[in-house]
């Protein structure tokens, strides 16, 4: 496996790497070992095919179908992925398999957004995943152009690392050396964009006291909450407008900018929140801010009972279930005390 180019991202005083390789990802060499190898599959379909990473893994003696029978963590209902148990096999230099397996596979931007939603919950696991490798996903059996997928993966990788995602390295491996020149130029273009953006990057000021992250289907209850907060503290600056995004554009800078312009982020948790990709992107961005500062950034409000993934349960939340007005009013008062 040959290293072609590297983008170095400075974040939290550390260098983090986005690396482009060409070669056989299924035979990752020891010096490039990772905590998780990301593989893409159709729902419950792990049939090895000649053009897929699953097929290459089967040839190397790793059966994705067998690993799927005894998953360590199954988050397919939340973030379209599952994590295998540790792989104990000589010559295999990835600790686990992270299988990206969405029920619905959208266009390229949505695929890439879903991949990072899959990775983020595991970056603070035990042990944490800090080094990952992946192919130019969806460019095999799914037929997406490799250059399109590479550019979006590299862009998203740079975005999340720059904004605090706790990964040491993201290794993107392309298999087809015949188109390497075009892929190399694509990666170099992302590298140039990052260098230009880095030279002008400034930390935005806090223009809001709170950013409310919520699903539009819960708007009535959120309006109730915001009304209670404003009645108790006139003049409080609360950002509640919904961001208009194409699904999957997880790396859109204005999500991060809007959240970083607020001192606190109130995430209004509900079943509708958990199925909204934009809400999950907002939660993940706020969560990364929270873990990288001594200040309390996240102040969740539990609005309706939902099956929360483990990494959402670690916060102290205000409990307003099941959208009860009296509980919302009490929560508004306690939230103000935390702002």
Short mmCIF file of C-alpha atoms in Angstrom, two decimals, residues 5-11 14-18 151 153-164 186-202 253:
data_model
loop_
_atom_site.label_atom_id
_atom_site.label_comp_id
_atom_site.label_asym_id
_atom_site.label_seq_id
_atom_site.Cartn_x
_atom_site.Cartn_y
_atom_site.Cartn_z
CA UNK A 5 -0.51 12.53 -0.18
CA UNK A 6 -1.37 13.85 3.29
CA UNK A 7 -3.43 16.76 4.58
CA UNK A 8 -2.29 17.91 8.03
CA UNK A 9 -5.01 19.43 10.19
CA UNK A 10 -4.20 21.41 13.34
CA UNK A 11 -6.78 20.89 16.08
CA UNK A 14 -2.29 18.49 17.82
CA UNK A 15 -1.65 17.41 14.25
CA UNK A 16 -4.32 15.17 12.76
CA UNK A 17 -3.94 13.52 9.38
CA UNK A 18 -6.08 12.81 6.34
CA UNK A 151 -13.47 14.76 -2.74
CA UNK A 153 -14.74 12.15 1.97
CA UNK A 154 -11.62 14.31 2.12
CA UNK A 155 -13.65 17.51 2.60
CA UNK A 156 -15.70 15.94 5.39
CA UNK A 157 -12.59 14.48 7.04
CA UNK A 158 -10.86 17.87 7.10
CA UNK A 159 -13.97 19.60 8.42
CA UNK A 160 -14.58 17.25 11.32
CA UNK A 161 -10.90 17.01 12.32
CA UNK A 162 -10.46 20.79 12.19
CA UNK A 163 -13.50 21.22 14.40
CA UNK A 164 -12.34 18.78 17.06
CA UNK A 186 -8.78 15.77 -6.53
CA UNK A 187 -7.12 15.23 -3.15
CA UNK A 188 -4.64 18.05 -3.82
CA UNK A 189 -7.56 20.39 -4.56
CA UNK A 190 -9.06 19.66 -1.13
CA UNK A 191 -5.62 20.22 0.41
CA UNK A 192 -5.34 23.64 -1.22
CA UNK A 193 -8.84 24.64 -0.06
CA UNK A 194 -7.99 23.64 3.50
CA UNK A 195 -4.75 25.66 3.47
CA UNK A 196 -6.60 28.75 2.20
CA UNK A 197 -9.38 28.38 4.78
CA UNK A 198 -6.89 27.79 7.61
CA UNK A 199 -5.08 31.04 6.85
CA UNK A 200 -8.29 33.05 7.44
CA UNK A 201 -9.88 30.96 10.22
CA UNK A 202 -11.05 32.94 13.24
CA UNK A 253 -19.32 25.02 7.86
#
